[in-house]
PDB file of C-alpha atoms in Angstrom:
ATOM      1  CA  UNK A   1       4.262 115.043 -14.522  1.00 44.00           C
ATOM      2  CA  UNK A   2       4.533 112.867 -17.805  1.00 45.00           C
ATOM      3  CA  UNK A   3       5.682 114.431 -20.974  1.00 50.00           C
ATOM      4  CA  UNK A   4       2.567 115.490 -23.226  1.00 48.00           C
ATOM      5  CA  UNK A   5       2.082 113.538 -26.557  1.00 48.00           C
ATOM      6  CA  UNK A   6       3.872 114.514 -29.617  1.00 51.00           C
ATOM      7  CA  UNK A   7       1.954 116.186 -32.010  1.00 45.00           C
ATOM      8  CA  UNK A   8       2.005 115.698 -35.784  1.00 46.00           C
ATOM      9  CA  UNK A   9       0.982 118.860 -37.663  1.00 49.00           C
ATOM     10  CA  UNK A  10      -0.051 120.366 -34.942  1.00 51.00           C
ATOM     11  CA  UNK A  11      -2.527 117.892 -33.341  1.00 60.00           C
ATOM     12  CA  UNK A  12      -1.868 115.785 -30.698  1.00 55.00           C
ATOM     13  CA  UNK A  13      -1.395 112.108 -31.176  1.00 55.00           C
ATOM     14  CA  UNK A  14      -4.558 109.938 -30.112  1.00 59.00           C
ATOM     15  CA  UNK A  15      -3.547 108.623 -26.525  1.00 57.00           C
ATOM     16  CA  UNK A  16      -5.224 105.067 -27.578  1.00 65.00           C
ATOM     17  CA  UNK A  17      -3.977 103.490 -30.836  1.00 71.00           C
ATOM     18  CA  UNK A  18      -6.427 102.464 -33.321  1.00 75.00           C
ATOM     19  CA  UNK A  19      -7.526  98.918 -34.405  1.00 81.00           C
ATOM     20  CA  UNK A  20      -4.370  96.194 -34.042  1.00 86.00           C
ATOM     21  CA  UNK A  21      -3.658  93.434 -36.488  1.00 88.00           C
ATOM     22  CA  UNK A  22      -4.965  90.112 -34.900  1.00 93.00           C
ATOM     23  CA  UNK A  23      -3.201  86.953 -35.408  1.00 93.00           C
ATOM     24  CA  UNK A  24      -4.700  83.557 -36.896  1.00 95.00           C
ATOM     25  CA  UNK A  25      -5.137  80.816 -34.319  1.00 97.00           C
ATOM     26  CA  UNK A  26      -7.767  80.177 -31.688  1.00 98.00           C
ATOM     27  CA  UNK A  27      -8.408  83.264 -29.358  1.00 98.00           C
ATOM     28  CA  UNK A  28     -10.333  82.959 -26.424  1.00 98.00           C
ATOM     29  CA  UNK A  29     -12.690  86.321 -25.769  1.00 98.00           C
ATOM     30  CA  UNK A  30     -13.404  87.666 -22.164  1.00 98.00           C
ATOM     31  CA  UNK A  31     -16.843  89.553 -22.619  1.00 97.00           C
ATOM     32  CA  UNK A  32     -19.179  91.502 -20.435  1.00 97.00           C
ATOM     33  CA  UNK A  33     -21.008  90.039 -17.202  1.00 97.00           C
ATOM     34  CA  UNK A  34     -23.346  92.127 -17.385  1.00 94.00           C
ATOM     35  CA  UNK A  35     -22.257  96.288 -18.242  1.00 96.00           C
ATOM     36  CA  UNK A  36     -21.446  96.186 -21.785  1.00 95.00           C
ATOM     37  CA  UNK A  37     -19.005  98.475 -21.924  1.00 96.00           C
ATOM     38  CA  UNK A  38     -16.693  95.692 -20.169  1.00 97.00           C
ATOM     39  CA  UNK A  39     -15.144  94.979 -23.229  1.00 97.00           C
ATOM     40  CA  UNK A  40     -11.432  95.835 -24.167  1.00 96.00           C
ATOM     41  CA  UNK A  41     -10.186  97.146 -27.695  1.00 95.00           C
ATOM     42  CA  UNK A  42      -8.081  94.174 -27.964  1.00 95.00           C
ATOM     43  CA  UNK A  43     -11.435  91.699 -27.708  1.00 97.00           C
ATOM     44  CA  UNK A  44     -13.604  94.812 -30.208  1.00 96.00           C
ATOM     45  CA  UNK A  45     -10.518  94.007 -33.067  1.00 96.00           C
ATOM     46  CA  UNK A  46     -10.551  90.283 -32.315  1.00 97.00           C
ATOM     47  CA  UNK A  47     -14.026  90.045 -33.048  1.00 97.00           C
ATOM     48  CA  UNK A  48     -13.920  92.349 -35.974  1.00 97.00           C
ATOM     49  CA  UNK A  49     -11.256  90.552 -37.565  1.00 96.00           C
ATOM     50  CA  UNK A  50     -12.323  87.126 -36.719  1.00 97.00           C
ATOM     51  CA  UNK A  51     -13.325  84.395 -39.494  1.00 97.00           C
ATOM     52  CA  UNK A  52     -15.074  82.565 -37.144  1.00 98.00           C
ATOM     53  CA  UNK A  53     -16.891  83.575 -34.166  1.00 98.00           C
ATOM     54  CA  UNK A  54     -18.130  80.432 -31.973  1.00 98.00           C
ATOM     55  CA  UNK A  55     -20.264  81.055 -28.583  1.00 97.00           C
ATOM     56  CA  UNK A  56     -21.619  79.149 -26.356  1.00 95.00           C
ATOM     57  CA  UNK A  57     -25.440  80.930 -26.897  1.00 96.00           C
ATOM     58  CA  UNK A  58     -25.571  82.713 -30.479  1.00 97.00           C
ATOM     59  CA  UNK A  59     -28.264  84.485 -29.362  1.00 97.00           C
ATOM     60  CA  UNK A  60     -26.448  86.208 -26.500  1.00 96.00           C
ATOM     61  CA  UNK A  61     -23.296  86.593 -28.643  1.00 97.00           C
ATOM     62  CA  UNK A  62     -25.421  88.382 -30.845  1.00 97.00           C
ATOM     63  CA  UNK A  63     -26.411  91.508 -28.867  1.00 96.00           C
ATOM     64  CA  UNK A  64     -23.106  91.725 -27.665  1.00 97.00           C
ATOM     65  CA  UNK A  65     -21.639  91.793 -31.792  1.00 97.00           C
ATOM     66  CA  UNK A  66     -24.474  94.090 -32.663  1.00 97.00           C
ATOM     67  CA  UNK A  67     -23.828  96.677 -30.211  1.00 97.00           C
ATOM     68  CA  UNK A  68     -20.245  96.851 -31.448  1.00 97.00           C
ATOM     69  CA  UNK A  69     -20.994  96.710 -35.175  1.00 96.00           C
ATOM     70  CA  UNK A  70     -19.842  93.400 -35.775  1.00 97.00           C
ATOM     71  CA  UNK A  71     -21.568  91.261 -38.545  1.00 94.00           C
ATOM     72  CA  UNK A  72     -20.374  88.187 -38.742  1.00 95.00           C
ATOM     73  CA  UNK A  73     -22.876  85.767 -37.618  1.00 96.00           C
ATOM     74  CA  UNK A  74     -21.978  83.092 -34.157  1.00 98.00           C
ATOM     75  CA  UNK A  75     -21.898  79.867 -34.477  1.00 98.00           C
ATOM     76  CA  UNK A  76     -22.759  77.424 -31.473  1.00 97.00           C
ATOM     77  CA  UNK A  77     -20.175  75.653 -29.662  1.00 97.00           C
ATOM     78  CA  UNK A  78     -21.886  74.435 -26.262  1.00 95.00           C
ATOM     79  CA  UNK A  79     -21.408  71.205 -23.723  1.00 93.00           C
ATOM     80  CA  UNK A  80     -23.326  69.032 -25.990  1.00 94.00           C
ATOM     81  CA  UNK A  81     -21.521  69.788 -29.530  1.00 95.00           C
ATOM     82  CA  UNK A  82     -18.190  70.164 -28.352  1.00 95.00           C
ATOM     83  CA  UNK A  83     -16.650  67.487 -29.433  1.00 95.00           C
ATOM     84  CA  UNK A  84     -18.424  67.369 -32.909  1.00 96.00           C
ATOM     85  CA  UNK A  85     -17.468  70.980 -33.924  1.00 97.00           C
ATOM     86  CA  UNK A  86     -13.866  70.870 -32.483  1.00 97.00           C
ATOM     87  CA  UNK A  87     -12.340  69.065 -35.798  1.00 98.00           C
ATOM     88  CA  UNK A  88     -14.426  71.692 -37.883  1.00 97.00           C
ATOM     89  CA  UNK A  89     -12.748  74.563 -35.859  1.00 98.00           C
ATOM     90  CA  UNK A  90      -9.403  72.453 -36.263  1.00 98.00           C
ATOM     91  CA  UNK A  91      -9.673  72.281 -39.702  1.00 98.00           C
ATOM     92  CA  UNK A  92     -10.476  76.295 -39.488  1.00 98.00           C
ATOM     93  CA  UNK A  93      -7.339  76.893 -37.722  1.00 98.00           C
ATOM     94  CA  UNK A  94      -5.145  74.151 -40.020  1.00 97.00           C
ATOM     95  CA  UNK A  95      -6.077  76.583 -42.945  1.00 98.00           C
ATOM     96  CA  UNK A  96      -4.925  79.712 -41.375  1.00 97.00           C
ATOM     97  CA  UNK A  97      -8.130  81.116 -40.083  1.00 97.00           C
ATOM     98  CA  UNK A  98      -8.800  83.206 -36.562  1.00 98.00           C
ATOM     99  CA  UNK A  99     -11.238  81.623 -35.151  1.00 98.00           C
ATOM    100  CA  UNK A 100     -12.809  83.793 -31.528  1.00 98.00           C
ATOM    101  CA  UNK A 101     -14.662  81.997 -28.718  1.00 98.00           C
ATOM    102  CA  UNK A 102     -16.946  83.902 -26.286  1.00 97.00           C
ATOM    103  CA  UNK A 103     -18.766  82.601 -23.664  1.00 94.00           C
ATOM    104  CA  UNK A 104     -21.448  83.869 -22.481  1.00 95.00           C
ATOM    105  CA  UNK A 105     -20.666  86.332 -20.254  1.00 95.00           C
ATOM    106  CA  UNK A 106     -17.375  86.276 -18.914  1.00 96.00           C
ATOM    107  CA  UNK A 107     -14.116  84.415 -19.331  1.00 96.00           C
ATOM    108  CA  UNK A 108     -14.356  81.393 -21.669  1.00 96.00           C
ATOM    109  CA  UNK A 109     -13.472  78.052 -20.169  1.00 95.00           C
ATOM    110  CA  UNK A 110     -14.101  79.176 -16.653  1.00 94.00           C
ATOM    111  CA  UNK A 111     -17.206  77.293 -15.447  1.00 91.00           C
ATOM    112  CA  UNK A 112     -17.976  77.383 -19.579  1.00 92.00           C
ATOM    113  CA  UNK A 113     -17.224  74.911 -22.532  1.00 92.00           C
ATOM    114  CA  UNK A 114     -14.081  75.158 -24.522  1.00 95.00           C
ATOM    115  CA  UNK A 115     -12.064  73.433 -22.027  1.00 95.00           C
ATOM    116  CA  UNK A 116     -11.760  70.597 -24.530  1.00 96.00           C
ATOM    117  CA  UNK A 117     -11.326  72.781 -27.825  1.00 97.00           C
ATOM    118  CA  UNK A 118      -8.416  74.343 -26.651  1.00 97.00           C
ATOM    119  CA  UNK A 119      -6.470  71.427 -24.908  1.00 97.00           C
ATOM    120  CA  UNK A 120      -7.495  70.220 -28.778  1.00 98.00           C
ATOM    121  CA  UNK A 121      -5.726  73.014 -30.531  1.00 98.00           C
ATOM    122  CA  UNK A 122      -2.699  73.324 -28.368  1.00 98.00           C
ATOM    123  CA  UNK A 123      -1.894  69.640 -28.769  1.00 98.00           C
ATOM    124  CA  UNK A 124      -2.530  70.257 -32.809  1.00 98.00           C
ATOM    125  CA  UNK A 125       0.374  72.863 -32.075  1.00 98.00           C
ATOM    126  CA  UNK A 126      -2.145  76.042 -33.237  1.00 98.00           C
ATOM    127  CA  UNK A 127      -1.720  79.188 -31.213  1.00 97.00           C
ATOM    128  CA  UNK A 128      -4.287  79.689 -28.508  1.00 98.00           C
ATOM    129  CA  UNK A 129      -4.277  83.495 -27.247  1.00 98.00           C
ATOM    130  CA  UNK A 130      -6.225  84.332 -24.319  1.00 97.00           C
ATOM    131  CA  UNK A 131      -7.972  87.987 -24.181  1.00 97.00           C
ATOM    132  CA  UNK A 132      -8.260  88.771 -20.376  1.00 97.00           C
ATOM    133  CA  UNK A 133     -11.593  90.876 -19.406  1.00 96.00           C
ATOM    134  CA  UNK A 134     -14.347  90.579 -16.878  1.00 97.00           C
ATOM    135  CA  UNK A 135     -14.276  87.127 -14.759  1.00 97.00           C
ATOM    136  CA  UNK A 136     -17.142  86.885 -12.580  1.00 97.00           C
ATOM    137  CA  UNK A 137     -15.076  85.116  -9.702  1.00 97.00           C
ATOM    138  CA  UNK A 138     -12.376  87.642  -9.561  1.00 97.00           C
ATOM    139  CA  UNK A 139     -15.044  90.215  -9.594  1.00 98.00           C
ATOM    140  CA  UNK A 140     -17.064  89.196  -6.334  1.00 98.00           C
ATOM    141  CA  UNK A 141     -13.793  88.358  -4.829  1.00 98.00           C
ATOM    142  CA  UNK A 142     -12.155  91.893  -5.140  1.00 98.00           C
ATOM    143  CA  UNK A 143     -15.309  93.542  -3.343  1.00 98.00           C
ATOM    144  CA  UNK A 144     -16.256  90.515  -0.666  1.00 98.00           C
ATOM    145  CA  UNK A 145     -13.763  92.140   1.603  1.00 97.00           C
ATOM    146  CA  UNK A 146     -12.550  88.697   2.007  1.00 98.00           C
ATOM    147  CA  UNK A 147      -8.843  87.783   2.099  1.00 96.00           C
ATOM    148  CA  UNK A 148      -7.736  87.809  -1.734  1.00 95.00           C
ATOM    149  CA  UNK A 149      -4.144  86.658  -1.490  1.00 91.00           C
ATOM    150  CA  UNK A 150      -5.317  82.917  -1.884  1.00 91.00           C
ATOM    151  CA  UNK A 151      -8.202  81.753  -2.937  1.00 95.00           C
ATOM    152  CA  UNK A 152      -9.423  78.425  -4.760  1.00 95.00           C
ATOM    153  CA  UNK A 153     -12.617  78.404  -7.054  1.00 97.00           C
ATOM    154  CA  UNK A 154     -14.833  75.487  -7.305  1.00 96.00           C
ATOM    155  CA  UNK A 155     -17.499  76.578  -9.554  1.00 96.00           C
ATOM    156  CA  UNK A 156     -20.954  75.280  -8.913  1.00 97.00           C
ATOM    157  CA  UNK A 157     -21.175  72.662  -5.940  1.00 97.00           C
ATOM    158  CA  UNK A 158     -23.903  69.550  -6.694  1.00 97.00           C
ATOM    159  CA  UNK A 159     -27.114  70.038  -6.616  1.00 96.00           C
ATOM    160  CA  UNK A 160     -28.171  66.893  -4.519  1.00 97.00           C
ATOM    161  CA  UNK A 161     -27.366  67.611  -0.488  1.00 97.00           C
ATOM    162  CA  UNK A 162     -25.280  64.312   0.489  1.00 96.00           C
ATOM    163  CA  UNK A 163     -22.776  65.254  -2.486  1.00 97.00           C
ATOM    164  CA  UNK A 164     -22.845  68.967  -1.899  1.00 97.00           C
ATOM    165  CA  UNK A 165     -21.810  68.262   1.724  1.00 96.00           C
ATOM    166  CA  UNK A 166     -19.207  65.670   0.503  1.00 95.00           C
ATOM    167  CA  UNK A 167     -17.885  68.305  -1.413  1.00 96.00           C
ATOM    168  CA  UNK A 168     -17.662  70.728   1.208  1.00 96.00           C
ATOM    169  CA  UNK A 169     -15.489  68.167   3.546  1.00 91.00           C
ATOM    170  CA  UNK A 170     -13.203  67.935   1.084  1.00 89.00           C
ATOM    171  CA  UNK A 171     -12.563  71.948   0.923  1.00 93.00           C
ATOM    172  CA  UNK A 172     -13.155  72.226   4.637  1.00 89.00           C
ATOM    173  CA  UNK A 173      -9.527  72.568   5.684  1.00 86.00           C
ATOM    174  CA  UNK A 174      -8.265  74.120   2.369  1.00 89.00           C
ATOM    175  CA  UNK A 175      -6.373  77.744   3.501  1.00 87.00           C
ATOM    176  CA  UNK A 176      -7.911  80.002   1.357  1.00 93.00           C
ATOM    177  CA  UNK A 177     -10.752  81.901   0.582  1.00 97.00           C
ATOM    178  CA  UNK A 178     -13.417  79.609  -1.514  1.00 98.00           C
ATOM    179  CA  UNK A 179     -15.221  81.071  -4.581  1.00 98.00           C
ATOM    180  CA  UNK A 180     -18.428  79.497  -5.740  1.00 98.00           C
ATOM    181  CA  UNK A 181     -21.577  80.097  -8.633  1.00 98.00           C
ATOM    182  CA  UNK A 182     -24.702  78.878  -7.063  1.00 98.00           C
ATOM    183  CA  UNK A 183     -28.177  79.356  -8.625  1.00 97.00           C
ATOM    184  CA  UNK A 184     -30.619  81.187  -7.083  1.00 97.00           C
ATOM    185  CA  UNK A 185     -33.257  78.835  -5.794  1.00 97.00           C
ATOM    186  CA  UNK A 186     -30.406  76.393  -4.370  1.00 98.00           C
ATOM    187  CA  UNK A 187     -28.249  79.146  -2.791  1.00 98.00           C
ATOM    188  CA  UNK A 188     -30.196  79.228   0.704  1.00 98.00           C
ATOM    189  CA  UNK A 189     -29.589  75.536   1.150  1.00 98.00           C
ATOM    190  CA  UNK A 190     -26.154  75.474   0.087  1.00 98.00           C
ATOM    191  CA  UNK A 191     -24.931  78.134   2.551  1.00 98.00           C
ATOM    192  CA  UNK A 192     -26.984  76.441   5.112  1.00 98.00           C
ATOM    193  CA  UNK A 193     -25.040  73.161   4.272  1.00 98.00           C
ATOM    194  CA  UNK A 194     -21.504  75.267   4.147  1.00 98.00           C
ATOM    195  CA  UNK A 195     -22.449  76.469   7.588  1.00 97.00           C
ATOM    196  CA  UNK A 196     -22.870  72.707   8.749  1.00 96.00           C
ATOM    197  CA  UNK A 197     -19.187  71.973   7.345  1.00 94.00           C
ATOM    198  CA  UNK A 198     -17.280  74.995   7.491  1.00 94.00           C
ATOM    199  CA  UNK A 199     -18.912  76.116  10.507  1.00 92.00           C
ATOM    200  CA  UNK A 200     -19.562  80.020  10.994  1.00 90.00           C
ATOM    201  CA  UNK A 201     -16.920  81.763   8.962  1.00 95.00           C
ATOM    202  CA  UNK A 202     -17.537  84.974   7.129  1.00 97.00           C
ATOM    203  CA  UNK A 203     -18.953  85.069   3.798  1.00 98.00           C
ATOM    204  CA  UNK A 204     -20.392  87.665   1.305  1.00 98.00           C
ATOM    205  CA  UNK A 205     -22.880  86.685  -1.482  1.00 98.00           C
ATOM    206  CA  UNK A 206     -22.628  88.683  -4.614  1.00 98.00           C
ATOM    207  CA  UNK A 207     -25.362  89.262  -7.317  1.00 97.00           C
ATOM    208  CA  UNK A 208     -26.495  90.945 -10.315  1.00 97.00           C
ATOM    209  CA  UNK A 209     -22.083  91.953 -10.818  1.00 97.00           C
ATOM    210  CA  UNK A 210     -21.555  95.360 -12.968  1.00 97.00           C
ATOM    211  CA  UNK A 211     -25.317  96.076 -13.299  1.00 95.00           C
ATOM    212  CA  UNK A 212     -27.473  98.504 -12.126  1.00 93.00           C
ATOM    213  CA  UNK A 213     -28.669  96.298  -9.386  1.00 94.00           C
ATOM    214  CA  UNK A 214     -25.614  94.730  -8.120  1.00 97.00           C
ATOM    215  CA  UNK A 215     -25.496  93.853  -4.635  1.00 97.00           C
ATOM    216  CA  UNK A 216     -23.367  92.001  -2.178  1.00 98.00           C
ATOM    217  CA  UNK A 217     -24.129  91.087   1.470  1.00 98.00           C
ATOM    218  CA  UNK A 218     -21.729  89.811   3.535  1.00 98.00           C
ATOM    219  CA  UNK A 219     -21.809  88.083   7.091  1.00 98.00           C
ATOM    220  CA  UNK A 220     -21.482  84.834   8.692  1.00 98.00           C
ATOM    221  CA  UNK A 221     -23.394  81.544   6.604  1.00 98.00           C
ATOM    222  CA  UNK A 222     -25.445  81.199   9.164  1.00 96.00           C
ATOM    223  CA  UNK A 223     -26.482  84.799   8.828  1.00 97.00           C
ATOM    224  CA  UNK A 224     -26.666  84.332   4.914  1.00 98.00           C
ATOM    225  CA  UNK A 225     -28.657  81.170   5.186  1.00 98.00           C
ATOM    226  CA  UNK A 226     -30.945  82.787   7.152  1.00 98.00           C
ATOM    227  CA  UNK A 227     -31.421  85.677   5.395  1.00 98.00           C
ATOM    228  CA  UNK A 228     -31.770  84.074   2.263  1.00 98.00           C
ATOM    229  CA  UNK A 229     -34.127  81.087   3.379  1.00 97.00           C
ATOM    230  CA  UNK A 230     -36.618  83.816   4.830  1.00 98.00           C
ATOM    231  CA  UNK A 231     -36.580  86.353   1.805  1.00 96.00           C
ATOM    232  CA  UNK A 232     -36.820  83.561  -0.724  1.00 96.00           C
ATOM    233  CA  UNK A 233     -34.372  82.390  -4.032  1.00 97.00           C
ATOM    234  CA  UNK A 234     -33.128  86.485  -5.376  1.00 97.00           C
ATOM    235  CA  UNK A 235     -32.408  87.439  -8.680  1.00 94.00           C
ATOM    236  CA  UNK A 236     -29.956  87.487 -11.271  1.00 93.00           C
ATOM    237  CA  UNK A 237     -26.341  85.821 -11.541  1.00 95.00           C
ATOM    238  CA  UNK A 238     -24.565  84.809  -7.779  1.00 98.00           C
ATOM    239  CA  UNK A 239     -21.641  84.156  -6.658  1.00 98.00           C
ATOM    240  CA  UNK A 240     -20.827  83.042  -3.020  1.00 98.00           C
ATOM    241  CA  UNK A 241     -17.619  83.556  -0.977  1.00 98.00           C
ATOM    242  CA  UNK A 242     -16.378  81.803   1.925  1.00 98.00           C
ATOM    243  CA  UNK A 243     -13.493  82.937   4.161  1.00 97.00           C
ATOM    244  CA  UNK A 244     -11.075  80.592   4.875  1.00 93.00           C
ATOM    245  CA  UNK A 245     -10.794  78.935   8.656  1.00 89.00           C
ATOM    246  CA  UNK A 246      -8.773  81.016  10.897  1.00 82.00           C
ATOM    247  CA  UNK A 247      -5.950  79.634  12.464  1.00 69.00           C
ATOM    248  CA  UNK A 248      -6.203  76.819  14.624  1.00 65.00           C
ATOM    249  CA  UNK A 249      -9.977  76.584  14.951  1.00 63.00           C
ATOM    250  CA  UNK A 250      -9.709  73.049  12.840  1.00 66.00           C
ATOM    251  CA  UNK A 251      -8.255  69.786  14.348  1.00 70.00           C
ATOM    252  CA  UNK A 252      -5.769  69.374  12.102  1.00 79.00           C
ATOM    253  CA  UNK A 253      -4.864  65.386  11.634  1.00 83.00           C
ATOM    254  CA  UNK A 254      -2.776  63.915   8.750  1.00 86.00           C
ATOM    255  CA  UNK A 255      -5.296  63.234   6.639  1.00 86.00           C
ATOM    256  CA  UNK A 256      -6.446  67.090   7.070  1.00 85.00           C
ATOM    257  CA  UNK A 257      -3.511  68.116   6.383  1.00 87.00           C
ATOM    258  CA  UNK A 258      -2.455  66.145   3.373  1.00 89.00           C
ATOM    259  CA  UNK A 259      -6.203  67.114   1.775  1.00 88.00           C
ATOM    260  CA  UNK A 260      -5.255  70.671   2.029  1.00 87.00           C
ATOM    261  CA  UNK A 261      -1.744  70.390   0.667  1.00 90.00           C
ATOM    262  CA  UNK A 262      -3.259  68.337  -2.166  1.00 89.00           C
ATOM    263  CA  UNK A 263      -5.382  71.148  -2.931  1.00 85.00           C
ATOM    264  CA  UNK A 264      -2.791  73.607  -2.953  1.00 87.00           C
ATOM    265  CA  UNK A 265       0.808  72.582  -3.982  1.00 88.00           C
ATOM    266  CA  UNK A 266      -0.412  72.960  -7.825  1.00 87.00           C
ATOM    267  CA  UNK A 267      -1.418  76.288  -7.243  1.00 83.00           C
ATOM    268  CA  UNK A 268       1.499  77.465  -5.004  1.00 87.00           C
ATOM    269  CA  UNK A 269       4.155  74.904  -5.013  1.00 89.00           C
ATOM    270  CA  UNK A 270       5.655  72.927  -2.431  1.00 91.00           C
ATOM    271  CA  UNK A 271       7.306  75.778  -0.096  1.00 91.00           C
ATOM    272  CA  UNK A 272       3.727  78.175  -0.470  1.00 89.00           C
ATOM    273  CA  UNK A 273       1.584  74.908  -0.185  1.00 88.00           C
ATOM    274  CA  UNK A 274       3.775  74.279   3.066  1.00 89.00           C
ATOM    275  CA  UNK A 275       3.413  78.228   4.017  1.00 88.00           C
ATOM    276  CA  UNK A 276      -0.236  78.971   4.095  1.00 86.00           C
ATOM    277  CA  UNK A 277      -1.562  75.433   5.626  1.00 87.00           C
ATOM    278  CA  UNK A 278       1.154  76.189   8.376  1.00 85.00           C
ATOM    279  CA  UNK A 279      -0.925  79.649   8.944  1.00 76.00           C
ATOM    280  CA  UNK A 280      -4.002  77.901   9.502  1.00 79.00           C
ATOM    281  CA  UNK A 281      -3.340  74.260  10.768  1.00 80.00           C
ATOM    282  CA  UNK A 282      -0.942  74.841  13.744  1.00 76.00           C
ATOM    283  CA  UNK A 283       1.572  72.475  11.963  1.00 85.00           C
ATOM    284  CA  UNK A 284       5.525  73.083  11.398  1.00 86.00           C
ATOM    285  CA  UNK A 285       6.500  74.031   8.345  1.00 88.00           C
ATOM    286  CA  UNK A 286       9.242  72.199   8.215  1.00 88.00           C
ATOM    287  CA  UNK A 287       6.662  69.108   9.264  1.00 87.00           C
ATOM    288  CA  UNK A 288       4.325  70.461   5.928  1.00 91.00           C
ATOM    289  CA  UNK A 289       7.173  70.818   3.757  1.00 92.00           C
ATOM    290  CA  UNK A 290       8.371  67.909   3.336  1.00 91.00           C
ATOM    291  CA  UNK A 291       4.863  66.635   3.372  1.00 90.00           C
ATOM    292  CA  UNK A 292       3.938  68.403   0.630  1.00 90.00           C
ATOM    293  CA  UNK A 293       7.027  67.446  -1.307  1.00 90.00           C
ATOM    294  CA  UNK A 294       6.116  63.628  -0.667  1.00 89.00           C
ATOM    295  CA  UNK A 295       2.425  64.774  -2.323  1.00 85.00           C
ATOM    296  CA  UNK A 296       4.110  66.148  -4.946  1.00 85.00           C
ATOM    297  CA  UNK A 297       6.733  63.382  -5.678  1.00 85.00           C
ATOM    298  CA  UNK A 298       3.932  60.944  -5.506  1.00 82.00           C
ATOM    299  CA  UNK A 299       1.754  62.085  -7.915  1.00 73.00           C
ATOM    300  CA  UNK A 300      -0.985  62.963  -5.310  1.00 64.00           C
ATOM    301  CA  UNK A 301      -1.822  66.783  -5.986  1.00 52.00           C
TER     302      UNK A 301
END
């Protein structure tokens, strides 16, 4: 049993320590996906404290800041002002300012803008701090009872068929379980068209994540395409998992197998690249080491 908390005349010490000093430089904010109360202390005093708060829709960021009391008033930064605002944030964080950016919902950067703001500020040598919270991939991924050991996210596939299924070749030997956003009124034509390529692997479709109606149904894609094509486009958010192909049920050839170690040696280095394609591709890993090392030497992945 842990030691109690030491008491100062005679009252027990709060267990959570009050707001934290924030430092200046560029800090990217996880919010809520949809609860609200998925927000950590650490983003609450980032966003109190912050001289600039940029989101990708003010008006979202705004009932998030209200409901936690915080005044200060957003300021867009979206796909199509990027690259105008960045030197104005720059100049922000040249002065000694702490600038926040939210998304928004979830994790900032990941299938949102500020991919090019921070890649800015890093190579202006400011401080970029990332506050971890809710992800929406990570989230679907932990309750798809799909293997979660490896897994590769590709945000959302095209929109057009021919280069959705393109796509899908490319990932159809990778060894790991594949993460994906779809939108609703696509989503029972792109699991149809994963069926076609991945053939019938288990997947789990996840919706409406942390809400009162969140849902996930899991099966095969042909199940889910089914389903989904009779019952029509459903609501909210989605997020689609697919499990990866099981052991030997692909005809591994070299070019197979240098696609998948491509995809994975910059996520798990030569000797795990080497590891998990050996699990699924029937290949040495001796063979798939020193593949992968010629990938790697070459520039490839």
């Amino acid at each position: 049993m842990s030691e109690p908390p030491k008491t100062t005349a005679g009252k027990a010490s709060p267990p959570v320590p009050g707001p934290q000093p924030v430092a200046a430089g560029l800090h990217l904010v996880a919010t809520p996906i949809g609860n609200l109360r998925d927000i950590t202390l650490r983003a609450l005093d980032t966003l109190h404290a912050a001289d600039r708060i940029y989101a990708e829709d003010t008006r979202v960021a705004r009932k998030l800041l209200d409901a936690y009391g915080v005044s200060a008033k957003p300021r867009p930064c979206h796909d199509h002002n990027e690259d105008r605002v960045t030197p104005e944030i720059l100049a922000a964080l040249e002065a000694g300012e702490t600038v926040a950016l939210v998304s928004d919902a979830g994790t900032p950067l990941v299938s949102d803008p500020g991919f090019r703001l921070a890649r800015a500020a890093l190579e202006a040598g400011h401080r970029v701090h990332s506050l971890p919270g809710a992800c929406a991939p990570i989230a679907a991924l932990t309750i798809s009872g799909l293997p979660s050991d490896t897994f590769l996210f590709d945000g959302f596939p095209p929109s057009k068929t021919a280069a959705r299924k393109k796509r899908f070749e490319v990932l159809r030997t990778v060894p790991a379980t594949l993460v994906f956003f779809e939108s609703a009124q696509r989503l029972a034509a792109s699991l149809s068209d994963m069926a076609k390529v991945f053939g019938s692997r288990p997947a789990a479709v996840a919706r409406e994540l942390t809400k009162k109606f969140e849902e996930v149904r899991r099966g095969t894609l042909d199940d889910l395409a089914a389903h989904y094509d009779a019952e029509g486009p459903p609501r909210g958010e989605i997020v689609v998992l697919c499990g990866p192909p099981e052991a030997g049920s692909l005809d591994w050839g070299e070019a197979d197998v240098d696609a998948a170690l491509a995809e994975a040696v910059p996520a798990l280095g030569v000797k795990g690249a080497s590891q998990a394609v050996a699990g699924v591709s029937g290949w040495s890993k001796r063979d798939l080491y020193a593949r992968a090392q010629a990938l790697k030497d070459s520039g490839t992945p």
